[in-house]
Short mmCIF file of C-alpha atoms in Angstrom, two decimals:
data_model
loop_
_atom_site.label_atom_id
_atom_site.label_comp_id
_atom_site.label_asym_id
_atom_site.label_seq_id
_atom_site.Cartn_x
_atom_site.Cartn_y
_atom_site.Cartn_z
CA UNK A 1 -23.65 176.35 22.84
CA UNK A 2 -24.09 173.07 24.75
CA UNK A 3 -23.35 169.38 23.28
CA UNK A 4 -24.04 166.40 25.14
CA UNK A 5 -22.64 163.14 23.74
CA UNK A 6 -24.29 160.00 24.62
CA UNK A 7 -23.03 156.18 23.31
CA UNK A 8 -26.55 153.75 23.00
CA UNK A 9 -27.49 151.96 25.98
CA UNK A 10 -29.07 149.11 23.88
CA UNK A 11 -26.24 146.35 22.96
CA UNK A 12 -28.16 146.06 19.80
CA UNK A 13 -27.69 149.57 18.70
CA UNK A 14 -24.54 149.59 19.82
CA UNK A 15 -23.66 147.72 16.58
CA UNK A 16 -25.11 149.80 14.63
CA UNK A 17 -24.62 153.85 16.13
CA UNK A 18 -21.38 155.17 17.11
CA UNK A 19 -23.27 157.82 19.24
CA UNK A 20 -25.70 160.69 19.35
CA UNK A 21 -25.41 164.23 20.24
CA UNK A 22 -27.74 166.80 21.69
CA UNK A 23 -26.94 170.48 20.04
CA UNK A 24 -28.43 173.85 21.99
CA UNK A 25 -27.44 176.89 21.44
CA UNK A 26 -29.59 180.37 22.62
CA UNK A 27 -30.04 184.05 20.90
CA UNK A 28 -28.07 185.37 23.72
CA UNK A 29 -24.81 183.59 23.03
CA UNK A 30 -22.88 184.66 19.92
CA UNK A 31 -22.90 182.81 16.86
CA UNK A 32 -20.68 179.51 16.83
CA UNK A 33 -18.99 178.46 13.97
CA UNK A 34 -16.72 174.49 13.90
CA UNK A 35 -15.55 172.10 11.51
CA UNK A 36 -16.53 168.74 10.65
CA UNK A 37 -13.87 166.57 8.58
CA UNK A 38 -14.48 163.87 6.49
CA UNK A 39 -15.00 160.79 8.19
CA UNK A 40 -16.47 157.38 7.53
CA UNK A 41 -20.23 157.70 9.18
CA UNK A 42 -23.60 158.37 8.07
CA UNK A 43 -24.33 161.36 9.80
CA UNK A 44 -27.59 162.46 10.45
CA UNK A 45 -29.14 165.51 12.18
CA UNK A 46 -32.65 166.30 12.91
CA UNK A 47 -33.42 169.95 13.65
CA UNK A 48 -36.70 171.79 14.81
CA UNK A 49 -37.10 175.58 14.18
CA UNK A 50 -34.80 176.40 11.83
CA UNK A 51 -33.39 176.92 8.39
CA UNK A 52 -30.03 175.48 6.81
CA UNK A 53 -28.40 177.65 4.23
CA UNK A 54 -25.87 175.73 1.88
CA UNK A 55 -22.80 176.90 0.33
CA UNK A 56 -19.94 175.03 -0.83
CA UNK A 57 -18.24 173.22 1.91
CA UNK A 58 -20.35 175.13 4.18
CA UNK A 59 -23.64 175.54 6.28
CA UNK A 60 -25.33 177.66 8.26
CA UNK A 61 -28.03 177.09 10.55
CA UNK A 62 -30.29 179.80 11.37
CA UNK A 63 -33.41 180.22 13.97
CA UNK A 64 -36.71 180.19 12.10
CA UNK A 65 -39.67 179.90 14.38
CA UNK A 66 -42.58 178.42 12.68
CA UNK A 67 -40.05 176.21 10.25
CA UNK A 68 -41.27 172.60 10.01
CA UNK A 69 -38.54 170.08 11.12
CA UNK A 70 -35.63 169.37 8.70
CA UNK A 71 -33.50 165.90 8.98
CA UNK A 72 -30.66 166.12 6.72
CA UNK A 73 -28.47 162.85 6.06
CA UNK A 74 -24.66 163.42 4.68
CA UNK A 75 -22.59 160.33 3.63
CA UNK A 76 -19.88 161.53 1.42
CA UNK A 77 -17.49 164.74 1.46
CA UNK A 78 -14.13 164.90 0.85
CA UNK A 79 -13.16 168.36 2.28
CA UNK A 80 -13.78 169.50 5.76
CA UNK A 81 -17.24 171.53 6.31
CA UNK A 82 -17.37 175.14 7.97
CA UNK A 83 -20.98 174.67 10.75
CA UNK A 84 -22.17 178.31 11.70
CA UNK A 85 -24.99 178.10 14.24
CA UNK A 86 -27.26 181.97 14.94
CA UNK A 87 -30.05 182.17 17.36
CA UNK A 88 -32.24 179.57 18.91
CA UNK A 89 -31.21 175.80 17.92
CA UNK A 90 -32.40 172.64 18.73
CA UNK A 91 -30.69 170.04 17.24
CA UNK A 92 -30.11 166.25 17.53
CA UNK A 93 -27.23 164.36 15.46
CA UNK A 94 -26.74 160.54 14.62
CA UNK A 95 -23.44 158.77 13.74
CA UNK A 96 -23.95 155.66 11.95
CA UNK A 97 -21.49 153.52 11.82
CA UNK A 98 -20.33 152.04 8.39
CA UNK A 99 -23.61 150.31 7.02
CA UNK A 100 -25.17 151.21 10.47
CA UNK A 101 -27.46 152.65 8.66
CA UNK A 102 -28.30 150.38 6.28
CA UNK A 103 -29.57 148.33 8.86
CA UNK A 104 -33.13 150.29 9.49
CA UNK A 105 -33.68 151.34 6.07
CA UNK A 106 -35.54 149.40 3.15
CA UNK A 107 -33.29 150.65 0.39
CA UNK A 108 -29.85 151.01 -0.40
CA UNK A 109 -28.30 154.34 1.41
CA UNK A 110 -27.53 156.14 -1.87
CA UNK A 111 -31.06 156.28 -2.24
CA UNK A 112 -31.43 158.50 0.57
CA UNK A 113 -28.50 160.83 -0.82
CA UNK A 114 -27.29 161.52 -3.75
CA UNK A 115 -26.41 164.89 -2.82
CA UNK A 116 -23.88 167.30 -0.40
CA UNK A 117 -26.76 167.39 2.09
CA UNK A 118 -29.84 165.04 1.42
CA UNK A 119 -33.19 165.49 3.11
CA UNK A 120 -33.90 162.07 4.50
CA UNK A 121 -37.71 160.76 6.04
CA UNK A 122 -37.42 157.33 5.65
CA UNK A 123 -40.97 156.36 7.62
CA UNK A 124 -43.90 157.79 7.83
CA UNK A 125 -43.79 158.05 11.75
CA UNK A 126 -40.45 159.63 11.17
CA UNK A 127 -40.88 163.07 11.93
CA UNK A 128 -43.25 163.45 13.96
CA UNK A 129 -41.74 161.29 16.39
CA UNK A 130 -38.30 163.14 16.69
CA UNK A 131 -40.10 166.28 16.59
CA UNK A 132 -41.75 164.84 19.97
CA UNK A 133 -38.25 163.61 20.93
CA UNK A 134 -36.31 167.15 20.10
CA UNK A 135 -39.19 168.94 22.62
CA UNK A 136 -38.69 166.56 25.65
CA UNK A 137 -37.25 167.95 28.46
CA UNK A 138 -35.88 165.07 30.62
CA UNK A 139 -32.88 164.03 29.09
CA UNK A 140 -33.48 160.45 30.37
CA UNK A 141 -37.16 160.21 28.32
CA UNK A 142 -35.33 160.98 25.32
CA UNK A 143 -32.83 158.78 25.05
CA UNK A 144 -35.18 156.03 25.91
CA UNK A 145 -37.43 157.50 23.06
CA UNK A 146 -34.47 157.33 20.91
CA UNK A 147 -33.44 153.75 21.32
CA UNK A 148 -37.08 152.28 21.41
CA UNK A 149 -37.51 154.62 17.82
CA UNK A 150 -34.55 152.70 16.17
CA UNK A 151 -34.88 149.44 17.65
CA UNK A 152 -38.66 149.35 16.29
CA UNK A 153 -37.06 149.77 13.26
CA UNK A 154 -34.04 147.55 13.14
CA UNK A 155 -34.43 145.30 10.33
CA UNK A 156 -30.81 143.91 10.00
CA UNK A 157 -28.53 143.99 6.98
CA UNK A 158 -27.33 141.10 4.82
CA UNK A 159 -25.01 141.44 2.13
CA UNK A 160 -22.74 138.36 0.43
CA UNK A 161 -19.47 139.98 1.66
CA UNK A 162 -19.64 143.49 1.96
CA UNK A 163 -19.45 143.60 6.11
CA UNK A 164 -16.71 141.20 5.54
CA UNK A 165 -14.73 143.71 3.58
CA UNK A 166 -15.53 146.54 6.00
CA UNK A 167 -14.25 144.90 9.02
CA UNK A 168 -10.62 143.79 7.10
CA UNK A 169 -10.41 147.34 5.99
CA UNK A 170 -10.80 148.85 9.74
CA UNK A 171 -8.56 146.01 10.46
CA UNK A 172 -4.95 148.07 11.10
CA UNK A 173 -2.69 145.08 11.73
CA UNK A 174 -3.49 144.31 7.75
CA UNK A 175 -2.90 146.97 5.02
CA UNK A 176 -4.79 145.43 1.86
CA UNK A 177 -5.11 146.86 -1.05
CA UNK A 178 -8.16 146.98 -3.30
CA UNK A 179 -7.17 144.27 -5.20
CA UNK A 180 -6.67 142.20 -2.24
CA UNK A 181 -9.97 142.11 -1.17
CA UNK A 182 -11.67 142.21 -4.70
CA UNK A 183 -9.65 138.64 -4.97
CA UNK A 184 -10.24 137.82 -1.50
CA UNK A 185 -14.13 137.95 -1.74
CA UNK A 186 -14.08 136.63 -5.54
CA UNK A 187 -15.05 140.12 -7.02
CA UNK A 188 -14.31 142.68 -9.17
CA UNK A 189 -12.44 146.17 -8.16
CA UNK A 190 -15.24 147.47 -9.91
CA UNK A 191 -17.69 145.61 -8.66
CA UNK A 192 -16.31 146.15 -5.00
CA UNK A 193 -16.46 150.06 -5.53
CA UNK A 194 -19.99 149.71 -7.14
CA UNK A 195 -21.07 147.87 -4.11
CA UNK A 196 -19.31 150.60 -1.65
CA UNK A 197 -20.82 153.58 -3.73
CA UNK A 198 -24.58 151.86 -3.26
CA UNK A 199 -24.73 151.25 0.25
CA UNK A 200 -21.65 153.37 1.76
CA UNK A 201 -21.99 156.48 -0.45
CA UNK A 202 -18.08 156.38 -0.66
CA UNK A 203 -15.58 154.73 -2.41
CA UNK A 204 -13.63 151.70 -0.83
#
């Protein structure tokens, strides 16, 4: 198996995605199985060629020729997840930061998944155009692909405090609680969390 990490060139993305990864793995190398643990991105991966078999805190990807491209979005887990790869995969994965996301889509996120793994094709260009990315050779041409694709797309995200609250809880010099904040931004704990649940898919 070979991953390549890249960070976005763009300085406008950069806001926005943590980093990419490019996933290939071959029939002749033995199956590879890793963890993910929970974390605090969107992550979302765009595969060509294959099938994704769920099981509780678990997936496996397996080569199937012919398959039509899958882009699966996950937002919220709580336990780490077991990733088996068999066969020929193709794969390309997005971390969004928190409400990176948000940014390029016209709804809120937990629209897009309200399940373990949620099949996510937000535009109708969507597809298509990462299938065309995922079969470029020239690693150069597809990261250029990649940032043009998201920066067409960038429509910005404004919310009355929520990046606000975000940014003091990633703040480490400051340990608020809940409350805090709720007071801070002249809310509700409850209406904090709903907030958090809509467009972070978690929980403050």
């Amino acid at each position: 198996m070979e991953i390549k990490f890249f960070k976005p060139k763009s300085e406008i993305l950069q806001q926005y995605i943590e980093g990419y990864y490019f996933l290939t793995n071959t029939k002749s190398e033995s199956s590879i199985e890793y963890f993910t643990f929970p974390n605090n991105y969107s992550i979302l991966s765009i595969i060509e060629n294959a099938d994704i078999l769920y099981s509780e805190n678990a997936a496996i990807v397996k080569e199937n020729q012919g398959q039509p491209i899958l882009s699966d979005l996950i937002c919220h887990y709580q336990k780490p997840i077991k990733l088996k790869y068999e066969g020929n995969i193709n794969e390309l994965t997005f971390y969004f930061k928190p409400l990176g996301l948000n940014a390029f889509i016209d709804k809120s996120l937990c629209q897009f998944s309200n399940k373990f793994f949620a099949r996510f094709e937000p535009f109708d260009d969507y597809l298509e155009s990462f299938r065309k990315i995922l079969r470029e050779v020239d690693t150069e041409i597809k990261i250029e692909l990649i940032e043009n694709y998201w920066l067409s797309k960038l429509k910005g995200f404004q919310h009355p405090f929520l990046v606000d609250v975000v940014n003091d809880l990633k703040d480490l010099e400051n340990d608020y609680s809940i409350t805090d904040l709720a007071k801070k931004y002249n809310t509700s704990r409850q209406n904090l969390t709903k907030h958090f649940e809509s467009n972070l898919c978690k929980s403050p």
